[in-house]
mmCIF file with all atom_site columns, C-alpha atoms in Angstrom:
data_model
loop_
_atom_site.group_PDB
_atom_site.id
_atom_site.type_symbol
_atom_site.label_atom_id
_atom_site.label_alt_id
_atom_site.label_comp_id
_atom_site.label_asym_id
_atom_site.label_entity_id
_atom_site.label_seq_id
_atom_site.pdbx_PDB_ins_code
_atom_site.Cartn_x
_atom_site.Cartn_y
_atom_site.Cartn_z
_atom_site.occupancy
_atom_site.B_iso_or_equiv
_atom_site.pdbx_formal_charge
_atom_site.auth_seq_id
_atom_site.auth_comp_id
_atom_site.auth_asym_id
_atom_site.auth_atom_id
_atom_site.pdbx_PDB_model_num
ATOM 1   C CA . UNK A 1 1   ? 103.778 98.842  97.117  1.00 76.00 ? 1   UNK A CA 1
ATOM 2   C CA . UNK A 1 2   ? 104.180 101.423 99.883  1.00 85.00 ? 2   UNK A CA 1
ATOM 3   C CA . UNK A 1 3   ? 104.823 98.787  102.612 1.00 85.00 ? 3   UNK A CA 1
ATOM 4   C CA . UNK A 1 4   ? 106.861 96.583  100.213 1.00 86.00 ? 4   UNK A CA 1
ATOM 5   C CA . UNK A 1 5   ? 104.358 93.833  100.510 1.00 86.00 ? 5   UNK A CA 1
ATOM 6   C CA . UNK A 1 6   ? 104.778 93.416  104.226 1.00 86.00 ? 6   UNK A CA 1
ATOM 7   C CA . UNK A 1 7   ? 101.578 95.030  105.404 1.00 87.00 ? 7   UNK A CA 1
ATOM 8   C CA . UNK A 1 8   ? 98.346  93.216  106.214 1.00 86.00 ? 8   UNK A CA 1
ATOM 9   C CA . UNK A 1 9   ? 95.595  94.939  104.211 1.00 88.00 ? 9   UNK A CA 1
ATOM 10  C CA . UNK A 1 10  ? 92.729  92.750  105.291 1.00 90.00 ? 10  UNK A CA 1
ATOM 11  C CA . UNK A 1 11  ? 90.203  95.088  107.231 1.00 91.00 ? 11  UNK A CA 1
ATOM 12  C CA . UNK A 1 12  ? 90.044  94.762  110.971 1.00 87.00 ? 12  UNK A CA 1
ATOM 13  C CA . UNK A 1 13  ? 89.078  96.743  113.979 1.00 83.00 ? 13  UNK A CA 1
ATOM 14  C CA . UNK A 1 14  ? 90.497  97.980  117.242 1.00 78.00 ? 14  UNK A CA 1
ATOM 15  C CA . UNK A 1 15  ? 91.652  94.456  118.166 1.00 78.00 ? 15  UNK A CA 1
ATOM 16  C CA . UNK A 1 16  ? 93.982  92.832  115.613 1.00 77.00 ? 16  UNK A CA 1
ATOM 17  C CA . UNK A 1 17  ? 93.145  89.560  113.992 1.00 78.00 ? 17  UNK A CA 1
ATOM 18  C CA . UNK A 1 18  ? 95.912  87.932  116.038 1.00 79.00 ? 18  UNK A CA 1
ATOM 19  C CA . UNK A 1 19  ? 93.464  87.853  119.004 1.00 84.00 ? 19  UNK A CA 1
ATOM 20  C CA . UNK A 1 20  ? 91.855  84.669  117.708 1.00 87.00 ? 20  UNK A CA 1
ATOM 21  C CA . UNK A 1 21  ? 88.463  84.164  119.212 1.00 90.00 ? 21  UNK A CA 1
ATOM 22  C CA . UNK A 1 22  ? 88.175  87.696  120.555 1.00 90.00 ? 22  UNK A CA 1
ATOM 23  C CA . UNK A 1 23  ? 87.364  89.278  117.165 1.00 91.00 ? 23  UNK A CA 1
ATOM 24  C CA . UNK A 1 24  ? 85.257  88.468  114.110 1.00 94.00 ? 24  UNK A CA 1
ATOM 25  C CA . UNK A 1 25  ? 87.637  88.030  111.113 1.00 93.00 ? 25  UNK A CA 1
ATOM 26  C CA . UNK A 1 26  ? 86.755  89.926  107.955 1.00 94.00 ? 26  UNK A CA 1
ATOM 27  C CA . UNK A 1 27  ? 85.686  86.873  106.003 1.00 94.00 ? 27  UNK A CA 1
ATOM 28  C CA . UNK A 1 28  ? 82.892  86.407  108.575 1.00 95.00 ? 28  UNK A CA 1
ATOM 29  C CA . UNK A 1 29  ? 81.520  89.963  108.434 1.00 96.00 ? 29  UNK A CA 1
ATOM 30  C CA . UNK A 1 30  ? 78.125  90.548  106.873 1.00 95.00 ? 30  UNK A CA 1
ATOM 31  C CA . UNK A 1 31  ? 78.327  91.007  103.095 1.00 95.00 ? 31  UNK A CA 1
ATOM 32  C CA . UNK A 1 32  ? 77.124  94.568  103.194 1.00 93.00 ? 32  UNK A CA 1
ATOM 33  C CA . UNK A 1 33  ? 79.667  95.543  105.847 1.00 94.00 ? 33  UNK A CA 1
ATOM 34  C CA . UNK A 1 34  ? 82.464  93.983  103.748 1.00 94.00 ? 34  UNK A CA 1
ATOM 35  C CA . UNK A 1 35  ? 81.441  96.227  100.943 1.00 92.00 ? 35  UNK A CA 1
ATOM 36  C CA . UNK A 1 36  ? 82.026  99.357  103.089 1.00 92.00 ? 36  UNK A CA 1
ATOM 37  C CA . UNK A 1 37  ? 85.576  98.258  103.841 1.00 92.00 ? 37  UNK A CA 1
ATOM 38  C CA . UNK A 1 38  ? 86.407  97.186  100.241 1.00 92.00 ? 38  UNK A CA 1
ATOM 39  C CA . UNK A 1 39  ? 88.170  99.430  97.804  1.00 92.00 ? 39  UNK A CA 1
ATOM 40  C CA . UNK A 1 40  ? 85.339  100.649 95.559  1.00 94.00 ? 40  UNK A CA 1
ATOM 41  C CA . UNK A 1 41  ? 85.627  104.269 94.314  1.00 95.00 ? 41  UNK A CA 1
ATOM 42  C CA . UNK A 1 42  ? 82.525  103.976 92.186  1.00 96.00 ? 42  UNK A CA 1
ATOM 43  C CA . UNK A 1 43  ? 80.534  102.771 95.131  1.00 94.00 ? 43  UNK A CA 1
ATOM 44  C CA . UNK A 1 44  ? 81.902  105.506 97.263  1.00 94.00 ? 44  UNK A CA 1
ATOM 45  C CA . UNK A 1 45  ? 80.885  108.125 94.676  1.00 96.00 ? 45  UNK A CA 1
ATOM 46  C CA . UNK A 1 46  ? 77.318  106.661 94.553  1.00 96.00 ? 46  UNK A CA 1
ATOM 47  C CA . UNK A 1 47  ? 77.051  106.887 98.310  1.00 94.00 ? 47  UNK A CA 1
ATOM 48  C CA . UNK A 1 48  ? 78.200  110.507 98.340  1.00 96.00 ? 48  UNK A CA 1
ATOM 49  C CA . UNK A 1 49  ? 75.770  111.319 95.538  1.00 97.00 ? 49  UNK A CA 1
ATOM 50  C CA . UNK A 1 50  ? 72.945  109.705 97.423  1.00 97.00 ? 50  UNK A CA 1
ATOM 51  C CA . UNK A 1 51  ? 73.836  111.612 100.553 1.00 96.00 ? 51  UNK A CA 1
ATOM 52  C CA . UNK A 1 52  ? 73.620  114.956 98.617  1.00 96.00 ? 52  UNK A CA 1
ATOM 53  C CA . UNK A 1 53  ? 77.351  115.651 98.320  1.00 96.00 ? 53  UNK A CA 1
ATOM 54  C CA . UNK A 1 54  ? 77.448  116.214 94.615  1.00 96.00 ? 54  UNK A CA 1
ATOM 55  C CA . UNK A 1 55  ? 80.676  117.208 92.727  1.00 97.00 ? 55  UNK A CA 1
ATOM 56  C CA . UNK A 1 56  ? 80.954  120.957 92.077  1.00 96.00 ? 56  UNK A CA 1
ATOM 57  C CA . UNK A 1 57  ? 82.149  122.546 88.821  1.00 96.00 ? 57  UNK A CA 1
ATOM 58  C CA . UNK A 1 58  ? 85.640  122.000 90.035  1.00 96.00 ? 58  UNK A CA 1
ATOM 59  C CA . UNK A 1 59  ? 85.050  118.390 90.727  1.00 96.00 ? 59  UNK A CA 1
ATOM 60  C CA . UNK A 1 60  ? 85.070  118.792 94.511  1.00 97.00 ? 60  UNK A CA 1
ATOM 61  C CA . UNK A 1 61  ? 82.311  117.611 96.665  1.00 97.00 ? 61  UNK A CA 1
ATOM 62  C CA . UNK A 1 62  ? 83.507  119.297 99.798  1.00 96.00 ? 62  UNK A CA 1
ATOM 63  C CA . UNK A 1 63  ? 86.780  120.264 101.584 1.00 97.00 ? 63  UNK A CA 1
ATOM 64  C CA . UNK A 1 64  ? 87.992  119.017 104.953 1.00 95.00 ? 64  UNK A CA 1
ATOM 65  C CA . UNK A 1 65  ? 91.022  119.910 107.186 1.00 96.00 ? 65  UNK A CA 1
ATOM 66  C CA . UNK A 1 66  ? 93.040  116.984 108.449 1.00 94.00 ? 66  UNK A CA 1
ATOM 67  C CA . UNK A 1 67  ? 95.271  117.509 111.466 1.00 93.00 ? 67  UNK A CA 1
ATOM 68  C CA . UNK A 1 68  ? 98.259  115.179 111.203 1.00 93.00 ? 68  UNK A CA 1
ATOM 69  C CA . UNK A 1 69  ? 100.288 114.288 114.274 1.00 91.00 ? 69  UNK A CA 1
ATOM 70  C CA . UNK A 1 70  ? 103.975 115.069 113.547 1.00 91.00 ? 70  UNK A CA 1
ATOM 71  C CA . UNK A 1 71  ? 105.301 111.634 114.704 1.00 86.00 ? 71  UNK A CA 1
ATOM 72  C CA . UNK A 1 72  ? 102.969 109.587 112.525 1.00 85.00 ? 72  UNK A CA 1
ATOM 73  C CA . UNK A 1 73  ? 104.010 108.426 109.034 1.00 83.00 ? 73  UNK A CA 1
ATOM 74  C CA . UNK A 1 74  ? 103.127 111.233 106.468 1.00 89.00 ? 74  UNK A CA 1
ATOM 75  C CA . UNK A 1 75  ? 103.639 109.145 103.355 1.00 90.00 ? 75  UNK A CA 1
ATOM 76  C CA . UNK A 1 76  ? 100.738 106.879 104.017 1.00 88.00 ? 76  UNK A CA 1
ATOM 77  C CA . UNK A 1 77  ? 98.505  109.939 104.935 1.00 90.00 ? 77  UNK A CA 1
ATOM 78  C CA . UNK A 1 78  ? 99.279  111.505 101.572 1.00 94.00 ? 78  UNK A CA 1
ATOM 79  C CA . UNK A 1 79  ? 98.294  108.246 99.842  1.00 92.00 ? 79  UNK A CA 1
ATOM 80  C CA . UNK A 1 80  ? 95.074  108.205 101.752 1.00 91.00 ? 80  UNK A CA 1
ATOM 81  C CA . UNK A 1 81  ? 94.353  111.909 100.891 1.00 94.00 ? 81  UNK A CA 1
ATOM 82  C CA . UNK A 1 82  ? 94.806  110.924 97.249  1.00 95.00 ? 82  UNK A CA 1
ATOM 83  C CA . UNK A 1 83  ? 92.106  108.276 97.593  1.00 95.00 ? 83  UNK A CA 1
ATOM 84  C CA . UNK A 1 84  ? 89.792  110.875 98.983  1.00 95.00 ? 84  UNK A CA 1
ATOM 85  C CA . UNK A 1 85  ? 90.566  113.250 96.131  1.00 97.00 ? 85  UNK A CA 1
ATOM 86  C CA . UNK A 1 86  ? 89.735  110.514 93.652  1.00 96.00 ? 86  UNK A CA 1
ATOM 87  C CA . UNK A 1 87  ? 86.100  110.587 94.979  1.00 97.00 ? 87  UNK A CA 1
ATOM 88  C CA . UNK A 1 88  ? 85.851  114.433 95.113  1.00 97.00 ? 88  UNK A CA 1
ATOM 89  C CA . UNK A 1 89  ? 86.911  115.121 98.663  1.00 97.00 ? 89  UNK A CA 1
ATOM 90  C CA . UNK A 1 90  ? 89.581  117.740 98.958  1.00 97.00 ? 90  UNK A CA 1
ATOM 91  C CA . UNK A 1 91  ? 91.671  116.992 102.105 1.00 96.00 ? 91  UNK A CA 1
ATOM 92  C CA . UNK A 1 92  ? 94.180  119.590 103.355 1.00 97.00 ? 92  UNK A CA 1
ATOM 93  C CA . UNK A 1 93  ? 96.843  117.984 105.536 1.00 96.00 ? 93  UNK A CA 1
ATOM 94  C CA . UNK A 1 94  ? 98.037  120.159 108.383 1.00 95.00 ? 94  UNK A CA 1
ATOM 95  C CA . UNK A 1 95  ? 100.975 118.811 110.353 1.00 95.00 ? 95  UNK A CA 1
ATOM 96  C CA . UNK A 1 96  ? 100.789 119.722 114.104 1.00 94.00 ? 96  UNK A CA 1
ATOM 97  C CA . UNK A 1 97  ? 103.057 119.018 116.989 1.00 93.00 ? 97  UNK A CA 1
ATOM 98  C CA . UNK A 1 98  ? 101.974 116.339 119.550 1.00 89.00 ? 98  UNK A CA 1
ATOM 99  C CA . UNK A 1 99  ? 101.135 118.885 122.245 1.00 90.00 ? 99  UNK A CA 1
ATOM 100 C CA . UNK A 1 100 ? 98.695  120.654 119.870 1.00 91.00 ? 100 UNK A CA 1
ATOM 101 C CA . UNK A 1 101 ? 97.390  117.285 118.579 1.00 87.00 ? 101 UNK A CA 1
ATOM 102 C CA . UNK A 1 102 ? 96.575  116.050 122.101 1.00 82.00 ? 102 UNK A CA 1
ATOM 103 C CA . UNK A 1 103 ? 94.896  119.309 123.017 1.00 84.00 ? 103 UNK A CA 1
ATOM 104 C CA . UNK A 1 104 ? 92.789  119.608 119.820 1.00 85.00 ? 104 UNK A CA 1
ATOM 105 C CA . UNK A 1 105 ? 91.859  115.951 120.018 1.00 80.00 ? 105 UNK A CA 1
ATOM 106 C CA . UNK A 1 106 ? 90.734  116.174 123.599 1.00 75.00 ? 106 UNK A CA 1
ATOM 107 C CA . UNK A 1 107 ? 88.655  119.306 122.901 1.00 77.00 ? 107 UNK A CA 1
ATOM 108 C CA . UNK A 1 108 ? 87.216  117.977 119.599 1.00 77.00 ? 108 UNK A CA 1
ATOM 109 C CA . UNK A 1 109 ? 88.876  120.883 117.852 1.00 84.00 ? 109 UNK A CA 1
ATOM 110 C CA . UNK A 1 110 ? 89.222  119.437 114.429 1.00 87.00 ? 110 UNK A CA 1
ATOM 111 C CA . UNK A 1 111 ? 87.388  118.145 111.250 1.00 88.00 ? 111 UNK A CA 1
ATOM 112 C CA . UNK A 1 112 ? 89.611  115.113 110.741 1.00 88.00 ? 112 UNK A CA 1
ATOM 113 C CA . UNK A 1 113 ? 92.454  113.998 112.870 1.00 84.00 ? 113 UNK A CA 1
ATOM 114 C CA . UNK A 1 114 ? 95.095  111.219 113.116 1.00 82.00 ? 114 UNK A CA 1
ATOM 115 C CA . UNK A 1 115 ? 93.518  108.198 114.673 1.00 71.00 ? 115 UNK A CA 1
ATOM 116 C CA . UNK A 1 116 ? 94.660  105.410 116.990 1.00 61.00 ? 116 UNK A CA 1
ATOM 117 C CA . UNK A 1 117 ? 96.843  102.266 116.748 1.00 57.00 ? 117 UNK A CA 1
ATOM 118 C CA . UNK A 1 118 ? 95.126  98.902  117.087 1.00 53.00 ? 118 UNK A CA 1
ATOM 119 C CA . UNK A 1 119 ? 94.974  97.802  120.722 1.00 54.00 ? 119 UNK A CA 1
ATOM 120 C CA . UNK A 1 120 ? 97.648  95.517  122.186 1.00 51.00 ? 120 UNK A CA 1
ATOM 121 C CA . UNK A 1 121 ? 95.281  93.335  124.167 1.00 54.00 ? 121 UNK A CA 1
ATOM 122 C CA . UNK A 1 122 ? 91.522  92.723  124.482 1.00 57.00 ? 122 UNK A CA 1
ATOM 123 C CA . UNK A 1 123 ? 91.664  93.886  128.049 1.00 57.00 ? 123 UNK A CA 1
ATOM 124 C CA . UNK A 1 124 ? 93.201  97.232  126.975 1.00 56.00 ? 124 UNK A CA 1
ATOM 125 C CA . UNK A 1 125 ? 90.577  97.654  124.209 1.00 61.00 ? 125 UNK A CA 1
ATOM 126 C CA . UNK A 1 126 ? 87.701  97.196  126.659 1.00 63.00 ? 126 UNK A CA 1
ATOM 127 C CA . UNK A 1 127 ? 88.729  100.451 128.418 1.00 60.00 ? 127 UNK A CA 1
ATOM 128 C CA . UNK A 1 128 ? 89.497  102.405 125.271 1.00 57.00 ? 128 UNK A CA 1
ATOM 129 C CA . UNK A 1 129 ? 86.353  104.479 125.444 1.00 55.00 ? 129 UNK A CA 1
ATOM 130 C CA . UNK A 1 130 ? 86.795  105.318 129.099 1.00 54.00 ? 130 UNK A CA 1
ATOM 131 C CA . UNK A 1 131 ? 90.091  107.222 129.066 1.00 46.00 ? 131 UNK A CA 1
ATOM 132 C CA . UNK A 1 132 ? 90.065  109.993 131.575 1.00 41.00 ? 132 UNK A CA 1
ATOM 133 C CA . UNK A 1 133 ? 90.510  113.766 130.497 1.00 41.00 ? 133 UNK A CA 1
ATOM 134 C CA . UNK A 1 134 ? 93.996  113.797 132.087 1.00 40.00 ? 134 UNK A CA 1
ATOM 135 C CA . UNK A 1 135 ? 95.020  111.010 129.644 1.00 39.00 ? 135 UNK A CA 1
ATOM 136 C CA . UNK A 1 136 ? 94.082  112.403 126.184 1.00 39.00 ? 136 UNK A CA 1
ATOM 137 C CA . UNK A 1 137 ? 96.964  110.700 124.509 1.00 41.00 ? 137 UNK A CA 1
ATOM 138 C CA . UNK A 1 138 ? 95.659  107.364 125.637 1.00 40.00 ? 138 UNK A CA 1
ATOM 139 C CA . UNK A 1 139 ? 93.919  105.266 122.959 1.00 41.00 ? 139 UNK A CA 1
ATOM 140 C CA . UNK A 1 140 ? 90.494  106.795 123.534 1.00 44.00 ? 140 UNK A CA 1
ATOM 141 C CA . UNK A 1 141 ? 87.645  107.236 121.062 1.00 48.00 ? 141 UNK A CA 1
ATOM 142 C CA . UNK A 1 142 ? 84.684  108.524 123.026 1.00 46.00 ? 142 UNK A CA 1
ATOM 143 C CA . UNK A 1 143 ? 85.731  112.134 123.188 1.00 49.00 ? 143 UNK A CA 1
ATOM 144 C CA . UNK A 1 144 ? 87.553  112.409 119.827 1.00 51.00 ? 144 UNK A CA 1
ATOM 145 C CA . UNK A 1 145 ? 84.713  110.799 117.897 1.00 59.00 ? 145 UNK A CA 1
ATOM 146 C CA . UNK A 1 146 ? 81.955  112.386 119.867 1.00 62.00 ? 146 UNK A CA 1
ATOM 147 C CA . UNK A 1 147 ? 79.993  109.062 120.031 1.00 68.00 ? 147 UNK A CA 1
ATOM 148 C CA . UNK A 1 148 ? 77.463  107.578 122.249 1.00 69.00 ? 148 UNK A CA 1
ATOM 149 C CA . UNK A 1 149 ? 79.420  104.959 124.218 1.00 74.00 ? 149 UNK A CA 1
ATOM 150 C CA . UNK A 1 150 ? 76.579  103.201 125.855 1.00 80.00 ? 150 UNK A CA 1
ATOM 151 C CA . UNK A 1 151 ? 76.812  100.085 123.734 1.00 84.00 ? 151 UNK A CA 1
ATOM 152 C CA . UNK A 1 152 ? 80.614  99.962  124.234 1.00 82.00 ? 152 UNK A CA 1
ATOM 153 C CA . UNK A 1 153 ? 80.110  100.392 128.002 1.00 81.00 ? 153 UNK A CA 1
ATOM 154 C CA . UNK A 1 154 ? 77.572  97.487  128.032 1.00 87.00 ? 154 UNK A CA 1
ATOM 155 C CA . UNK A 1 155 ? 79.990  95.245  126.156 1.00 87.00 ? 155 UNK A CA 1
ATOM 156 C CA . UNK A 1 156 ? 82.852  96.318  128.348 1.00 85.00 ? 156 UNK A CA 1
ATOM 157 C CA . UNK A 1 157 ? 80.847  95.609  131.487 1.00 88.00 ? 157 UNK A CA 1
ATOM 158 C CA . UNK A 1 158 ? 79.923  92.179  130.134 1.00 91.00 ? 158 UNK A CA 1
ATOM 159 C CA . UNK A 1 159 ? 83.609  91.472  129.376 1.00 89.00 ? 159 UNK A CA 1
ATOM 160 C CA . UNK A 1 160 ? 84.715  92.125  132.871 1.00 88.00 ? 160 UNK A CA 1
ATOM 161 C CA . UNK A 1 161 ? 81.768  90.424  134.447 1.00 92.00 ? 161 UNK A CA 1
ATOM 162 C CA . UNK A 1 162 ? 82.190  87.265  132.442 1.00 93.00 ? 162 UNK A CA 1
ATOM 163 C CA . UNK A 1 163 ? 82.532  84.139  134.427 1.00 95.00 ? 163 UNK A CA 1
ATOM 164 C CA . UNK A 1 164 ? 83.469  81.906  131.497 1.00 95.00 ? 164 UNK A CA 1
ATOM 165 C CA . UNK A 1 165 ? 85.807  82.301  128.515 1.00 93.00 ? 165 UNK A CA 1
ATOM 166 C CA . UNK A 1 166 ? 82.901  81.963  126.066 1.00 94.00 ? 166 UNK A CA 1
ATOM 167 C CA . UNK A 1 167 ? 81.161  84.948  127.669 1.00 95.00 ? 167 UNK A CA 1
ATOM 168 C CA . UNK A 1 168 ? 84.259  86.984  127.520 1.00 92.00 ? 168 UNK A CA 1
ATOM 169 C CA . UNK A 1 169 ? 84.926  86.204  123.813 1.00 93.00 ? 169 UNK A CA 1
ATOM 170 C CA . UNK A 1 170 ? 81.318  87.114  122.917 1.00 94.00 ? 170 UNK A CA 1
ATOM 171 C CA . UNK A 1 171 ? 81.616  90.438  124.691 1.00 92.00 ? 171 UNK A CA 1
ATOM 172 C CA . UNK A 1 172 ? 84.934  91.218  123.049 1.00 91.00 ? 172 UNK A CA 1
ATOM 173 C CA . UNK A 1 173 ? 83.499  90.501  119.603 1.00 93.00 ? 173 UNK A CA 1
ATOM 174 C CA . UNK A 1 174 ? 80.447  92.638  120.315 1.00 92.00 ? 174 UNK A CA 1
ATOM 175 C CA . UNK A 1 175 ? 82.659  95.658  121.373 1.00 89.00 ? 175 UNK A CA 1
ATOM 176 C CA . UNK A 1 176 ? 84.944  95.335  118.396 1.00 88.00 ? 176 UNK A CA 1
ATOM 177 C CA . UNK A 1 177 ? 82.198  94.760  115.840 1.00 92.00 ? 177 UNK A CA 1
ATOM 178 C CA . UNK A 1 178 ? 80.110  97.742  117.091 1.00 90.00 ? 178 UNK A CA 1
ATOM 179 C CA . UNK A 1 179 ? 83.034  100.080 116.405 1.00 86.00 ? 179 UNK A CA 1
ATOM 180 C CA . UNK A 1 180 ? 83.559  98.551  112.990 1.00 90.00 ? 180 UNK A CA 1
ATOM 181 C CA . UNK A 1 181 ? 79.893  98.853  112.020 1.00 92.00 ? 181 UNK A CA 1
ATOM 182 C CA . UNK A 1 182 ? 79.683  102.485 113.196 1.00 89.00 ? 182 UNK A CA 1
ATOM 183 C CA . UNK A 1 183 ? 82.846  103.480 111.149 1.00 86.00 ? 183 UNK A CA 1
ATOM 184 C CA . UNK A 1 184 ? 84.243  105.521 114.102 1.00 79.00 ? 184 UNK A CA 1
ATOM 185 C CA . UNK A 1 185 ? 87.710  105.481 112.461 1.00 79.00 ? 185 UNK A CA 1
ATOM 186 C CA . UNK A 1 186 ? 89.282  104.554 109.093 1.00 79.00 ? 186 UNK A CA 1
ATOM 187 C CA . UNK A 1 187 ? 91.926  101.980 109.779 1.00 79.00 ? 187 UNK A CA 1
ATOM 188 C CA . UNK A 1 188 ? 94.948  101.555 107.443 1.00 81.00 ? 188 UNK A CA 1
ATOM 189 C CA . UNK A 1 189 ? 97.134  98.497  106.758 1.00 83.00 ? 189 UNK A CA 1
ATOM 190 C CA . UNK A 1 190 ? 98.974  96.868  109.633 1.00 81.00 ? 190 UNK A CA 1
ATOM 191 C CA . UNK A 1 191 ? 102.631 96.933  108.820 1.00 81.00 ? 191 UNK A CA 1
ATOM 192 C CA . UNK A 1 192 ? 105.429 95.364  110.944 1.00 79.00 ? 192 UNK A CA 1
ATOM 193 C CA . UNK A 1 193 ? 107.892 97.368  112.861 1.00 77.00 ? 193 UNK A CA 1
ATOM 194 C CA . UNK A 1 194 ? 111.457 96.448  113.777 1.00 78.00 ? 194 UNK A CA 1
ATOM 195 C CA . UNK A 1 195 ? 113.829 96.926  116.805 1.00 77.00 ? 195 UNK A CA 1
ATOM 196 C CA . UNK A 1 196 ? 117.536 97.187  115.796 1.00 81.00 ? 196 UNK A CA 1
ATOM 197 C CA . UNK A 1 197 ? 120.371 97.804  118.157 1.00 84.00 ? 197 UNK A CA 1
ATOM 198 C CA . UNK A 1 198 ? 124.207 97.373  118.266 1.00 89.00 ? 198 UNK A CA 1
ATOM 199 C CA . UNK A 1 199 ? 125.576 94.204  119.866 1.00 90.00 ? 199 UNK A CA 1
ATOM 200 C CA . UNK A 1 200 ? 127.446 96.256  122.382 1.00 92.00 ? 200 UNK A CA 1
ATOM 201 C CA . UNK A 1 201 ? 124.219 97.638  123.758 1.00 90.00 ? 201 UNK A CA 1
ATOM 202 C CA . UNK A 1 202 ? 123.445 95.343  126.652 1.00 91.00 ? 202 UNK A CA 1
ATOM 203 C CA . UNK A 1 203 ? 120.367 94.815  128.748 1.00 88.00 ? 203 UNK A CA 1
ATOM 204 C CA . UNK A 1 204 ? 117.951 95.048  125.799 1.00 85.00 ? 204 UNK A CA 1
ATOM 205 C CA . UNK A 1 205 ? 116.076 92.032  124.565 1.00 82.00 ? 205 UNK A CA 1
ATOM 206 C CA . UNK A 1 206 ? 113.650 93.704  122.196 1.00 79.00 ? 206 UNK A CA 1
ATOM 207 C CA . UNK A 1 207 ? 111.184 94.896  124.796 1.00 80.00 ? 207 UNK A CA 1
ATOM 208 C CA . UNK A 1 208 ? 108.615 97.489  123.524 1.00 74.00 ? 208 UNK A CA 1
ATOM 209 C CA . UNK A 1 209 ? 107.862 98.763  127.083 1.00 75.00 ? 209 UNK A CA 1
ATOM 210 C CA . UNK A 1 210 ? 108.222 97.656  130.643 1.00 75.00 ? 210 UNK A CA 1
ATOM 211 C CA . UNK A 1 211 ? 104.562 98.188  131.394 1.00 71.00 ? 211 UNK A CA 1
ATOM 212 C CA . UNK A 1 212 ? 101.698 100.354 130.287 1.00 66.00 ? 212 UNK A CA 1
ATOM 213 C CA . UNK A 1 213 ? 103.129 103.491 128.689 1.00 68.00 ? 213 UNK A CA 1
ATOM 214 C CA . UNK A 1 214 ? 106.566 102.756 130.294 1.00 75.00 ? 214 UNK A CA 1
ATOM 215 C CA . UNK A 1 215 ? 108.696 103.174 127.188 1.00 75.00 ? 215 UNK A CA 1
ATOM 216 C CA . UNK A 1 216 ? 111.618 105.299 128.300 1.00 80.00 ? 216 UNK A CA 1
ATOM 217 C CA . UNK A 1 217 ? 112.253 103.369 131.405 1.00 84.00 ? 217 UNK A CA 1
ATOM 218 C CA . UNK A 1 218 ? 114.083 100.805 129.302 1.00 83.00 ? 218 UNK A CA 1
ATOM 219 C CA . UNK A 1 219 ? 116.856 103.227 128.703 1.00 84.00 ? 219 UNK A CA 1
ATOM 220 C CA . UNK A 1 220 ? 117.670 103.385 132.450 1.00 85.00 ? 220 UNK A CA 1
ATOM 221 C CA . UNK A 1 221 ? 118.452 99.588  132.268 1.00 86.00 ? 221 UNK A CA 1
ATOM 222 C CA . UNK A 1 222 ? 120.877 99.601  129.375 1.00 89.00 ? 222 UNK A CA 1
ATOM 223 C CA . UNK A 1 223 ? 124.595 99.736  129.448 1.00 90.00 ? 223 UNK A CA 1
ATOM 224 C CA . UNK A 1 224 ? 127.512 99.813  126.883 1.00 93.00 ? 224 UNK A CA 1
ATOM 225 C CA . UNK A 1 225 ? 130.050 97.020  126.593 1.00 92.00 ? 225 UNK A CA 1
ATOM 226 C CA . UNK A 1 226 ? 132.793 99.497  125.733 1.00 94.00 ? 226 UNK A CA 1
ATOM 227 C CA . UNK A 1 227 ? 135.347 96.802  124.991 1.00 92.00 ? 227 UNK A CA 1
ATOM 228 C CA . UNK A 1 228 ? 133.107 95.131  122.473 1.00 92.00 ? 228 UNK A CA 1
ATOM 229 C CA . UNK A 1 229 ? 132.243 98.459  120.938 1.00 92.00 ? 229 UNK A CA 1
ATOM 230 C CA . UNK A 1 230 ? 135.954 99.398  120.550 1.00 92.00 ? 230 UNK A CA 1
ATOM 231 C CA . UNK A 1 231 ? 136.730 96.002  118.859 1.00 90.00 ? 231 UNK A CA 1
ATOM 232 C CA . UNK A 1 232 ? 133.785 96.421  116.496 1.00 82.00 ? 232 UNK A CA 1
ATOM 233 C CA . UNK A 1 233 ? 134.944 99.881  115.237 1.00 76.00 ? 233 UNK A CA 1
#
């Protein structure tokens, strides 16, 4: 209901399902793995019980602090926190500015934190775990998740060393599936976004960026058709 029926709720990983051949679609995942990504509060309760996180007298298993980046949709986060509460996990949402978020994320100074967007290309994803310390806002997982990236590095090396498309597709699938199997992040639904502008804004054709991270450079290439604007008002 939150996304008005427009969101794709089928589980997927860093690479979206639109990259046909580069990813393993959900219907082809192992049955056990599908279960971990399927809404099942009773199953989640059983896993927490088995792990030793029993509900206390107040119904809470444990509490966790979640740092929410201020430019990310809060509504969906509150819904997700409600799902956690249903299985006895008390999530406190703390909204932080982007500068604080980037610093805390880079220094692993958090318990839970806003995650990443899905990648825009297989090539981009293959470098996600190798973001440099000076680019903490880049879509990296190695430092924020404090994970062993050796398997990701091997898949990445295989991707770039591939001499055939088949080899590249296999490496991409291995990279994406490893992150899915290890549950490095919890991905939510994929909802469409829209670009809307007035007809008198010229020089814009719906571009998201003019290159890697070059978002604001679009503004320098726009102009206003003042005559059209005056006639429209």
